[in-house]
XYZ file of C-alpha atoms in Angstrom:
763
model
C 0.033 -0.011 -0.174
C 1.392 3.521 -1.039
C -1.085 5.335 1.612
C -2.123 3.612 4.783
C -6.069 3.356 4.488
C -6.194 3.891 8.152
C -5.386 7.515 7.640
C -8.552 8.055 5.478
C -11.007 7.259 8.176
C -13.123 9.577 9.989
C -16.407 10.204 11.541
C -19.021 13.073 10.871
C -18.287 15.564 13.674
C -14.609 15.371 12.640
C -15.738 15.799 8.975
C -17.302 19.210 9.990
C -14.040 20.133 11.666
C -12.375 19.408 8.173
C -14.999 21.066 6.313
C -14.241 24.588 7.534
C -10.555 24.601 6.276
C -12.190 24.611 2.677
C -15.248 27.269 3.424
C -14.413 30.781 2.370
C -13.154 33.048 4.880
C -15.900 35.675 4.181
C -18.761 33.059 4.835
C -16.979 31.712 8.020
C -16.520 35.080 9.612
C -19.982 36.472 8.626
C -21.393 33.371 10.225
C -19.257 33.681 13.481
C -20.134 37.415 13.566
C -23.857 36.760 13.867
C -22.935 34.132 16.492
C -20.766 36.528 18.526
C -23.114 39.502 18.085
C -24.325 40.866 21.588
C -27.421 43.381 22.119
C -26.228 47.304 22.075
C -26.453 47.648 25.981
C -23.799 44.743 26.408
C -21.834 46.116 24.029
C -21.827 49.547 25.900
C -20.901 47.751 29.075
C -18.039 45.984 27.464
C -16.613 49.272 25.704
C -16.966 51.152 29.072
C -15.234 48.368 31.199
C -12.493 47.921 28.288
C -11.860 51.614 28.299
C -11.278 51.718 32.057
C -8.919 48.610 31.994
C -6.864 50.511 29.303
C -6.634 53.703 31.161
C -5.618 51.966 34.295
C -3.033 49.724 32.683
C -1.504 53.081 31.127
C -1.229 54.534 34.422
C 0.168 51.409 35.944
C 3.004 50.919 33.733
C 4.740 54.234 34.507
C 8.305 53.362 35.769
C 7.731 49.657 35.547
C 6.343 47.956 32.493
C 8.468 44.784 32.270
C 8.405 42.747 29.180
C 5.149 44.698 27.720
C 7.248 47.769 27.672
C 10.413 45.997 26.281
C 8.217 44.624 23.413
C 6.984 47.876 22.690
C 10.226 49.704 22.877
C 12.100 47.062 20.702
C 8.892 46.164 18.396
C 9.442 44.549 15.057
C 8.986 47.763 13.454
C 12.562 48.993 14.962
C 15.745 47.911 13.694
C 16.784 46.881 17.054
C 13.639 44.705 17.681
C 14.522 42.735 14.549
C 18.359 42.419 15.716
C 17.276 41.006 18.850
C 14.972 38.609 17.483
C 17.356 37.404 14.754
C 20.326 37.249 17.350
C 18.156 35.078 19.787
C 17.040 32.764 16.974
C 20.293 32.560 15.510
C 21.975 31.843 18.640
C 19.999 28.427 18.617
C 22.181 26.856 15.989
C 25.643 28.488 16.813
C 28.075 25.513 17.647
C 30.991 27.389 19.363
C 32.188 30.404 21.171
C 34.051 31.927 18.419
C 31.058 31.856 15.931
C 28.994 33.424 18.791
C 31.390 36.397 19.115
C 31.241 37.020 15.437
C 27.625 36.760 15.231
C 27.353 39.402 18.164
C 29.712 41.582 16.399
C 27.819 41.348 13.128
C 24.280 41.805 14.544
C 24.834 43.983 17.352
C 27.345 46.634 16.635
C 25.386 48.548 14.078
C 22.118 48.857 15.780
C 21.502 52.357 17.551
C 20.796 51.119 21.267
C 21.533 54.602 22.504
C 18.452 56.017 20.887
C 16.507 53.863 23.207
C 18.269 54.685 26.342
C 15.679 56.735 28.626
C 13.248 56.760 25.983
C 11.147 54.574 27.994
C 9.430 54.860 31.359
C 10.367 51.527 32.207
C 13.425 50.735 34.472
C 13.528 47.173 33.074
C 13.805 48.716 29.475
C 16.427 51.136 30.427
C 18.465 48.345 32.232
C 18.372 45.969 29.370
C 19.154 48.769 26.806
C 22.347 49.657 28.943
C 23.622 45.971 28.850
C 22.785 45.887 24.867
C 24.318 49.388 24.336
C 27.357 48.637 26.049
C 28.045 45.498 24.070
C 27.500 47.198 21.015
C 30.038 49.754 22.038
C 32.519 47.097 23.002
C 32.355 45.291 19.445
C 32.898 48.717 17.752
C 35.157 50.195 19.784
C 37.436 51.365 17.087
C 34.678 53.211 15.272
C 32.771 54.541 18.157
C 33.033 57.971 20.170
C 35.631 56.976 22.704
C 34.606 60.115 25.146
C 31.439 58.821 26.388
C 31.178 56.817 29.415
C 30.161 53.785 27.181
C 33.392 54.170 25.357
C 35.503 54.208 28.428
C 33.848 51.055 29.689
C 34.067 49.645 26.438
C 37.828 49.971 26.313
C 38.114 48.270 29.859
C 35.627 45.363 28.579
C 37.655 45.362 25.313
C 41.140 44.363 27.354
C 39.424 41.500 28.912
C 39.056 39.943 25.426
C 36.062 38.480 23.191
C 34.642 35.914 26.138
C 33.560 39.213 28.004
C 31.546 40.221 25.194
C 29.979 36.987 24.905
C 29.034 36.953 28.324
C 27.645 40.648 28.080
C 25.096 39.782 25.643
C 24.404 36.613 27.179
C 23.466 38.410 30.278
C 21.564 40.907 28.340
C 19.469 37.758 27.054
C 19.324 36.363 30.241
C 17.509 39.461 31.673
C 14.986 39.377 28.875
C 14.815 35.595 29.636
C 13.948 36.038 33.125
C 10.795 38.100 31.943
C 9.800 35.106 30.047
C 10.858 32.037 31.963
C 9.546 31.209 35.627
C 12.696 29.351 36.552
C 15.425 27.131 35.411
C 13.993 23.998 36.942
C 10.789 23.250 38.389
C 11.769 23.793 42.122
C 12.796 27.242 41.187
C 9.766 27.824 39.330
C 7.692 26.449 42.151
C 9.607 28.984 44.607
C 9.279 31.995 42.674
C 5.584 31.236 42.129
C 4.724 31.416 45.558
C 4.214 35.440 45.745
C 1.887 35.154 42.904
C -0.201 32.381 44.505
C -0.518 34.185 47.788
C -1.990 37.068 45.564
C -4.639 34.632 44.146
C -2.990 33.361 41.022
C -2.643 29.915 40.146
C -0.078 28.323 37.472
C 0.389 26.013 34.827
C 3.798 24.893 34.108
C 5.148 24.316 30.658
C 8.594 22.486 30.566
C 10.317 24.230 27.891
C 11.084 22.164 24.558
C 9.355 22.928 21.301
C 9.719 19.535 19.780
C 11.589 16.171 20.041
C 13.552 15.260 16.820
C 14.916 12.040 18.419
C 13.998 9.197 20.584
C 16.416 10.700 23.244
C 14.733 13.890 22.971
C 11.322 12.789 23.618
C 12.270 10.316 26.645
C 14.092 13.305 28.160
C 11.008 15.403 27.889
C 9.061 12.727 28.958
C 11.088 12.429 32.258
C 10.949 16.071 32.701
C 7.287 16.141 32.580
C 6.845 13.364 34.958
C 9.263 14.821 37.455
C 7.561 18.098 37.238
C 4.105 16.604 37.693
C 5.401 14.904 41.181
C 7.049 18.296 42.067
C 3.998 20.370 41.428
C 1.582 17.739 42.907
C 3.653 18.093 46.332
C 3.172 21.641 46.150
C -0.485 21.507 45.530
C -1.098 19.735 48.854
C -4.639 19.124 49.282
C -6.228 21.907 47.011
C -8.846 20.795 44.449
C -7.860 20.141 40.747
C -9.173 23.472 39.625
C -7.441 25.400 42.503
C -4.010 23.694 42.353
C -1.271 24.335 40.147
C -1.075 22.225 36.684
C 1.139 21.237 33.812
C 0.892 22.185 29.999
C 2.216 19.426 27.888
C 3.457 19.637 24.113
C 2.655 16.461 22.075
C 5.375 17.409 19.793
C 8.001 17.044 22.544
C 6.673 13.454 23.438
C 7.239 11.883 20.099
C 10.056 12.598 17.288
C 7.648 11.590 14.426
C 4.442 13.385 15.638
C 3.009 13.855 12.146
C -0.092 12.459 10.271
C 1.561 10.168 8.097
C 2.999 8.349 11.090
C -0.437 7.834 12.569
C -0.208 4.272 13.388
C 3.055 4.594 15.068
C 2.109 7.758 17.062
C -0.925 5.991 18.393
C 0.837 2.903 19.291
C 3.773 4.789 21.163
C 2.468 8.054 22.272
C -0.913 7.071 23.572
C 0.812 5.123 26.444
C 3.155 7.966 27.198
C 0.556 10.429 27.444
C -1.648 8.039 29.518
C 1.154 7.563 31.915
C 1.474 11.350 32.492
C -2.177 11.840 32.735
C -2.350 9.040 35.475
C 0.482 10.744 37.398
C -1.529 14.047 37.120
C -4.688 12.175 38.203
C -2.799 10.669 41.271
C -1.695 14.139 42.321
C -5.015 15.689 41.690
C -3.354 18.538 39.302
C -4.500 19.677 35.663
C -3.030 18.373 32.498
C -3.392 20.569 29.510
C -2.383 19.661 25.922
C -0.859 22.714 24.260
C -1.937 23.333 20.755
C -0.168 22.522 17.725
C 0.059 23.434 13.970
C -2.912 22.845 12.192
C -1.728 19.878 10.046
C -1.541 18.061 13.356
C -5.029 18.819 14.420
C -6.551 15.433 13.410
C -3.889 13.327 14.940
C -4.260 15.375 18.125
C -7.880 14.874 18.409
C -7.262 11.131 17.931
C -4.792 11.369 20.922
C -7.127 13.179 23.026
C -10.004 10.824 22.601
C -7.757 7.722 23.225
C -6.657 9.256 26.464
C -9.813 10.822 27.509
C -11.974 7.505 27.185
C -9.341 5.460 29.078
C -11.576 3.902 32.029
C -8.546 4.285 34.439
C -8.529 8.042 34.016
C -12.477 8.219 34.853
C -13.387 10.352 37.620
C -10.432 12.835 37.077
C -11.651 16.370 35.722
C -8.212 17.684 35.305
C -7.595 16.710 31.286
C -8.034 19.035 28.465
C -6.686 20.645 25.207
C -5.796 24.176 24.136
C -7.928 25.359 21.293
C -6.744 28.022 18.861
C -9.160 30.561 17.910
C -7.286 31.554 14.736
C -8.254 28.485 13.154
C -11.297 28.440 10.872
C -12.207 25.101 12.557
C -11.891 26.151 16.394
C -15.778 26.352 16.896
C -16.353 22.962 15.326
C -13.418 21.491 17.500
C -15.415 22.801 20.577
C -18.630 20.881 19.368
C -16.455 17.533 18.930
C -14.923 18.121 22.249
C -18.153 18.612 23.748
C -19.548 15.508 22.224
C -16.496 13.567 23.472
C -16.922 14.924 27.014
C -20.472 13.576 27.296
C -19.397 10.297 25.798
C -16.653 9.830 28.496
C -18.696 11.409 31.208
C -15.952 14.001 32.009
C -15.523 17.888 32.131
C -12.742 18.991 30.192
C -10.601 21.936 31.182
C -10.150 23.827 27.762
C -7.848 26.691 27.341
C -8.863 28.982 24.644
C -6.046 30.895 22.906
C -5.831 33.093 19.902
C -2.840 31.318 18.643
C 0.892 31.700 18.265
C 2.001 30.163 14.954
C -0.322 32.263 12.419
C 2.688 33.129 10.205
C 3.741 29.667 9.845
C 0.343 28.438 9.041
C 0.279 31.106 6.124
C 3.657 30.411 4.706
C 2.876 26.403 5.022
C -0.302 26.787 3.247
C 1.385 28.741 0.502
C 4.414 26.467 0.410
C 2.099 23.382 -0.025
C -0.123 25.129 -2.800
C -3.467 24.352 -0.653
C -6.879 25.541 -1.566
C -6.913 28.101 1.481
C -5.704 29.076 4.803
C -6.473 27.157 7.935
C -6.240 30.538 9.727
C -8.061 33.943 9.469
C -6.016 36.544 7.403
C -7.238 39.306 9.688
C -6.709 39.935 13.277
C -10.414 41.094 13.834
C -11.835 37.829 12.553
C -9.747 35.955 14.824
C -11.248 38.010 17.703
C -14.449 37.459 16.406
C -13.844 33.483 16.498
C -12.646 33.847 19.824
C -15.839 35.470 21.097
C -17.970 32.609 19.292
C -16.044 30.129 21.080
C -16.478 31.823 24.370
C -20.281 31.586 23.911
C -19.899 27.934 23.035
C -17.862 27.156 26.010
C -20.228 28.925 28.493
C -23.189 27.395 26.756
C -21.981 23.811 28.013
C -21.032 23.982 31.632
C -21.241 20.397 32.091
C -18.732 19.363 29.416
C -16.332 22.469 29.787
C -14.354 24.503 32.597
C -13.487 27.139 30.470
C -10.051 28.776 30.558
C -9.732 32.084 28.906
C -6.211 32.787 27.641
C -5.879 36.640 26.721
C -4.193 39.923 27.109
C -6.528 41.856 25.332
C -8.655 44.156 27.319
C -11.670 44.203 25.005
C -11.851 40.610 25.129
C -11.592 40.254 28.654
C -14.397 42.524 29.100
C -16.478 40.710 26.626
C -15.853 37.281 28.518
C -16.941 39.024 31.761
C -19.968 40.310 30.261
C -20.928 36.890 28.420
C -20.293 35.078 31.809
C -23.460 36.520 33.194
C -21.996 36.888 36.581
C -20.758 33.118 36.727
C -17.447 32.308 38.606
C -17.147 28.870 37.257
C -14.186 29.611 34.612
C -10.424 31.253 35.044
C -8.489 33.745 32.948
C -4.921 32.953 31.791
C -1.832 34.981 30.936
C 1.599 34.482 29.920
C 4.218 34.676 32.890
C 5.814 38.138 32.703
C 2.956 39.617 30.331
C -0.348 41.456 31.066
C 0.686 42.129 34.665
C -1.208 45.478 34.733
C -4.036 44.275 33.124
C -4.696 41.589 35.406
C -3.841 43.482 38.464
C -7.301 44.949 37.915
C -8.974 41.411 37.840
C -7.144 39.238 40.497
C -7.401 39.839 44.343
C -10.220 40.692 46.797
C -9.760 44.687 46.339
C -10.414 43.907 42.438
C -12.830 41.468 40.775
C -11.454 38.589 42.807
C -11.596 36.430 39.695
C -9.377 33.211 39.342
C -6.239 33.531 37.050
C -3.748 31.158 36.003
C -0.294 32.111 34.798
C 1.592 30.047 32.029
C 4.902 29.670 33.423
C 7.402 28.204 31.047
C 10.282 26.355 33.041
C 13.716 25.917 31.417
C 17.605 26.768 30.755
C 18.938 29.471 28.669
C 19.345 27.001 25.653
C 15.785 25.737 25.964
C 14.586 29.411 26.261
C 15.505 30.907 22.884
C 12.952 29.187 20.564
C 10.450 30.050 23.040
C 11.799 33.732 23.176
C 11.580 34.074 19.464
C 7.934 32.939 19.287
C 6.909 35.540 21.844
C 8.667 38.228 20.266
C 7.147 37.709 17.090
C 3.712 37.068 18.646
C 3.818 39.994 20.934
C 6.307 42.342 19.279
C 4.003 42.809 15.967
C 2.286 45.972 15.702
C -1.290 44.404 15.704
C -0.564 42.627 19.067
C -2.797 44.166 21.929
C 0.228 43.941 24.415
C 2.069 46.290 21.727
C -0.972 48.655 21.392
C -2.145 48.954 24.877
C 1.169 50.809 26.061
C 1.337 52.761 23.037
C 0.175 56.457 24.050
C -0.279 57.443 20.672
C -3.080 55.076 19.944
C -6.545 56.400 20.563
C -7.967 54.190 23.286
C -11.314 54.118 21.289
C -9.363 52.262 18.484
C -7.736 50.040 20.830
C -11.176 48.630 22.328
C -12.767 48.504 18.886
C -15.478 45.728 18.939
C -14.216 43.193 16.338
C -17.452 42.267 15.313
C -18.228 45.783 14.054
C -14.945 45.874 12.622
C -15.411 42.814 10.279
C -18.880 43.713 9.384
C -17.465 47.202 8.264
C -15.007 45.604 5.946
C -15.787 45.245 2.208
C -13.601 42.132 1.768
C -12.799 40.044 4.819
C -10.069 38.222 3.378
C -6.785 40.343 3.715
C -5.921 41.788 0.220
C -2.448 41.438 0.716
C -2.274 38.003 1.383
C -3.441 36.152 -1.801
C -4.859 32.722 -1.664
C -2.084 30.202 -2.280
C -3.041 29.558 -6.094
C -2.572 33.171 -6.903
C 0.505 33.608 -4.948
C 2.682 34.496 -7.977
C 0.040 37.149 -9.326
C -2.405 36.987 -12.169
C 0.207 35.997 -15.055
C 1.371 32.552 -13.307
C -1.090 30.303 -11.301
C 0.730 28.241 -8.231
C 0.981 24.520 -8.732
C -2.032 22.918 -6.973
C -1.138 20.961 -3.763
C -2.625 18.599 -1.519
C -3.528 18.566 2.311
C -1.897 15.086 2.827
C -3.239 15.265 6.572
C -6.906 15.594 5.196
C -8.708 12.018 5.098
C -11.139 13.293 2.263
C -7.948 13.791 0.043
C -5.940 10.978 1.068
C -8.798 8.438 0.206
C -9.213 9.016 -3.413
C -5.489 9.713 -3.922
C -4.567 6.528 -2.222
C -6.893 4.459 -4.466
C -5.756 6.398 -7.696
C -2.000 5.602 -6.720
C -2.679 2.047 -5.968
C -4.332 1.488 -9.447
C -1.645 3.578 -11.266
C 1.020 1.334 -9.455
C -0.781 -1.644 -10.982
C -0.074 -0.539 -14.335
C 2.450 -2.215 -16.624
C 4.920 0.999 -17.076
C 7.328 1.012 -19.805
C 9.969 3.341 -21.084
C 11.203 3.012 -24.647
C 13.095 5.308 -26.962
C 10.670 7.997 -28.443
C 12.059 9.163 -31.665
C 10.327 11.498 -34.138
C 7.132 10.915 -31.943
C 7.194 7.022 -32.559
C 7.917 4.514 -29.731
C 10.734 2.321 -30.737
C 10.655 -1.267 -29.549
C 13.477 -3.298 -28.425
C 14.792 -5.810 -25.721
C 13.677 -4.702 -22.420
C 15.074 -5.165 -18.783
C 13.243 -4.877 -15.410
C 13.551 -1.865 -12.933
C 13.298 -2.646 -9.457
C 11.474 -0.799 -6.962
C 14.391 0.834 -4.678
C 12.304 0.944 -1.723
C 11.699 -3.015 -2.074
C 13.751 -4.787 -4.695
C 11.369 -7.972 -4.623
C 8.924 -5.437 -6.887
C 9.098 -4.440 -10.259
C 8.434 -1.036 -10.964
C 8.199 -1.447 -14.832
C 10.924 -2.124 -17.824
C 12.971 -0.185 -20.131
C 14.125 -0.634 -23.505
C 17.287 1.286 -24.120
C 18.241 3.393 -26.948
C 20.758 2.169 -29.449
C 23.362 4.079 -31.526
C 20.806 4.302 -34.456
C 18.220 5.932 -32.355
C 20.625 8.609 -31.271
C 21.756 9.104 -34.894
C 18.087 9.380 -36.018
C 16.898 11.637 -32.978
C 20.009 13.913 -33.645
C 19.065 14.424 -37.539
C 15.251 14.858 -36.966
C 15.805 17.359 -34.141
C 18.334 19.425 -36.323
C 15.920 19.356 -39.061
C 12.818 20.438 -36.865
C 14.515 23.203 -34.664
C 14.295 26.052 -37.077
C 10.754 25.540 -37.827
C 10.156 25.513 -33.989
C 12.033 28.438 -33.355
C 10.139 30.343 -36.144
C 6.904 29.293 -34.533
C 5.136 31.830 -32.044
C 6.403 32.235 -28.661
C 2.793 32.394 -27.487
C 2.074 29.094 -28.972
C 4.966 27.363 -27.297
C 4.160 28.785 -24.171
C 0.421 27.401 -24.489
C 2.072 24.068 -25.106
C 3.763 24.378 -21.851
C 0.716 25.576 -19.693
C -1.240 22.523 -21.209
C 1.617 20.481 -20.047
C 1.170 21.776 -16.556
C -2.458 21.307 -16.547
C -2.041 17.552 -17.826
C 0.757 17.036 -14.970
C -2.121 18.165 -12.645
C -4.690 15.908 -14.129
C -2.518 12.874 -13.872
C -1.025 13.849 -10.505
C -1.551 10.146 -9.065
C -0.116 8.565 -11.853
C 3.040 10.718 -11.660
C 3.279 10.325 -7.842
C 2.846 6.539 -8.073
C 5.556 6.400 -10.426
C 7.930 8.517 -8.383
C 7.105 6.573 -5.458
C 7.738 3.065 -7.080
C 10.702 4.040 -9.428
C 12.445 6.649 -7.599
C 11.870 5.540 -3.971
C 10.142 9.037 -2.903
C 7.755 9.393 -0.197
C 4.128 10.395 -0.953
C 5.065 13.965 0.495
C 8.162 14.194 -1.876
C 6.171 12.980 -4.655
C 3.609 15.585 -4.657
C 6.238 18.160 -4.209
C 8.116 16.849 -7.363
C 4.975 17.058 -9.431
C 4.265 20.338 -8.134
C 7.838 21.602 -9.172
C 7.557 20.074 -12.593
C 4.237 21.918 -12.964
C 5.734 25.353 -11.768
C 8.695 24.890 -14.224
C 6.538 24.749 -17.093
C 4.228 27.617 -16.219
C 7.283 29.721 -15.300
C 8.791 29.075 -18.540
C 5.555 29.819 -20.470
C 5.564 33.285 -18.651
C 9.197 33.950 -19.696
C 8.526 32.726 -23.463
C 5.566 35.424 -23.763
C 7.869 38.087 -21.992
C 11.158 37.697 -23.637
C 10.633 35.798 -27.054
C 7.183 37.313 -28.185
C 8.345 40.176 -29.786
C 11.675 42.229 -30.297
C 13.021 44.505 -27.543
C 13.644 48.079 -28.716
C 16.883 49.159 -27.425
C 17.650 53.052 -26.710
C 19.618 54.710 -29.337
C 19.973 58.274 -31.128
C 17.291 60.023 -33.134
C 16.965 58.581 -36.433
C 17.605 54.968 -35.652
C 15.712 52.061 -34.459
C 17.763 49.137 -32.802
C 16.204 45.974 -31.724
C 17.103 42.626 -30.242
C 15.333 39.597 -30.812
C 15.906 36.344 -28.765
C 15.864 32.967 -30.614
C 16.502 29.142 -30.035
C 20.114 28.028 -30.619
C 19.229 24.704 -32.232
C 19.382 21.241 -30.343
C 19.597 20.966 -26.507
C 20.546 17.776 -25.292
C 19.045 17.581 -21.533
C 20.589 14.789 -19.492
C 18.845 14.843 -16.228
C 19.812 13.108 -12.801
C 18.064 10.600 -10.859
C 17.056 12.463 -7.568
C 14.491 14.678 -9.177
C 13.493 12.500 -12.018
C 10.291 14.421 -12.815
C 11.054 18.139 -11.686
C 14.591 18.500 -13.110
C 13.790 16.526 -16.169
C 10.920 18.861 -16.954
C 12.610 21.872 -16.016
C 15.468 21.213 -18.170
C 13.327 20.160 -21.160
C 10.368 23.060 -20.614
C 13.126 25.880 -20.474
C 14.783 24.723 -23.839
C 11.471 24.202 -25.516
C 10.303 27.753 -24.350
C 13.215 29.396 -26.036
C 12.703 27.753 -29.393
C 14.991 24.649 -29.253
C 14.713 21.200 -30.197
C 15.467 18.661 -27.463
C 16.834 15.305 -26.749
C 16.071 14.105 -23.262
C 18.224 11.434 -21.747
C 17.049 10.668 -18.223
C 19.031 9.007 -15.580
C 19.312 5.257 -16.068
C 17.680 4.580 -12.685
C 14.393 6.746 -13.576
C 13.393 6.359 -17.111
C 9.716 5.708 -16.486
C 8.969 8.886 -15.017
C 10.818 10.625 -18.170
C 8.825 8.529 -20.666
C 5.473 9.474 -18.743
C 6.791 13.192 -18.891
C 7.487 13.196 -22.690
C 4.456 11.323 -23.575
C 2.384 14.054 -21.708
C 4.577 16.932 -23.499
C 3.568 15.271 -27.020
C -0.128 15.330 -25.768
C 0.329 19.131 -24.923
C 0.922 19.762 -28.575
C 4.940 19.629 -28.799
C 5.868 17.987 -32.082
C 7.355 14.531 -31.884
C 10.265 15.970 -34.202
C 10.974 18.497 -31.769
C 11.261 16.447 -28.688
C 13.017 12.943 -28.217
C 13.420 10.559 -25.731
C 16.573 8.456 -25.498
C 16.822 6.193 -22.372
C 20.097 4.542 -21.373
C 23.322 4.691 -19.936
C 25.848 7.659 -19.837
C 28.690 5.837 -22.036
C 26.034 4.365 -24.584
C 23.734 7.238 -24.933
C 24.705 10.442 -23.055
C 28.288 10.595 -24.463
C 27.209 10.429 -28.152
């Protein structure tokens, strides 16, 4: 089997979850706006409360500010903010101290840190700026002004050598990191959390680690989670599961192949691990939340959630639940599915509702994969509307859910309070080091006395950086509420605007500057169509079509002058399983080589003289034919070249893109002569033409993409082509040539000569 049939199974409620990835963004947002709509008096109360919160936050941040102020000062709109983010991200991959020193010189030295010193009211920002400014001065000491204090200190530090520079920037990053991370160890984090807990806050601890890439990584993360659960349980004492601190677990950290294509393995290996952690959490009477992952893992995550939730050994424990990301168009339907599961398993789920932290990744992945649409909303206001619709659904089913609303947005917070109807059977959540001033107005007996849980990352400096970069991206963006709330230049009414009203006022809901993946290259060239290999509805027909294609008797023969030449054949073995024959090949003889050369030389002038637009049309028809015959071409790539299904679809798409790209170039460069500038009275033109006959010899590792790329480029420019594929992969090449002939390329213009290098390639 090329595709595991088990991947294509689904149920009706899960199908509803999947359906909304294809639905148009406008349709979904309009529907969610209707659901999230509140009466005018309720909207008025929300606006008044949100306005009051923003005013108090702005007053409270004077002289303090912490991380919120830092992100505003060094946001992604400033060169220094970008430098910080790039440096933090790059340090993840730096293997040695010397490279660190050189990287710091390159990234830190040119930034204008001094312009930020004293600019912010925050003591934390000024302290961090001073550390960064000093480091910058040290590494460009010979260029800078040696008369000021920073220069004097710089010369002193410079005398101590490069390690001091490295230590300075590391210390600056640690200053920043301490604002993000609760502690280096769970013991340190629990001790540091004591102050917040006395003020009425709870915590959910996250053992830092974005993903496991090896089994050793997964085992290390599992052990850290297990040890943390024991320590958290001991600190929790006799508190209820709602009042006690809890733990947040990333499924990607627990398995090195946590991906949809490995579903059987993941279910067999990860379910027992997750169950073991859940049993530990149950024994310690604390909550365990599954952190959200990328959209392509959603189906697999729901399978895991259902398997663990339904385990009889976990009955009676209501501390289990997932995070739901409101930037996903499917979020409301995930909540419906979870409600159904909770009733079937007779449990109440703790559900953390977040807006989402991987938006830019989801957009880029959908574009790169050529999907029909985006799994996320393309406008921030649409995400906010979806969040409010999800809030309503969570409050509507108190038997199924204990809602946990994670937000730093004053308008969202005020809307949640309004929709709660006075209920206190829920909690707010915020990130450690962020939103402190906002939630100071919520927590404690002198305020609203509402429960708040702080998401508290735990880990060393090495583990911090990936998390740090994600938070800088998420909260340093100019659309982030964290950034906007401290920007005194922004009017409060703009900050607390009702997102339902915002989306209703839009002429077009999809963002005009974020084209659909198919339109990524503009009106002249359509992007190649991809496949969502995590969608059971796409996998089922694809798998069946590929199996049928693999059962065909594939054959490659010399194709000269449009005629297939018969001859002795040899079998081609499947490189993934040498017991299996992919097809057979009849290789070209010296006579075939001479005949092809003669025909190609004779046909080249007429092909060159043909219309460039006609040649472009042939290539575009070829692109369309490849997409229509995608399953056959993919099956060939899998069976003959040993490619994975994911690599096979990428192979076909790259070949399609080559054809469309060179079609555009043919029209632009070859359709008409280009007029050159010259003196008055002269007319100078340059016209591009083919050079004659091109021999295209392609490698085995990209048997369709590189093969098609070479051939289509030569054809577009008006050349006749003799194609000699790698001797390991002639079946794919033969299929491509047949399609090119079917697209209108004359047989005398394009010839196929399979064979080895000495016999065919050299002559």
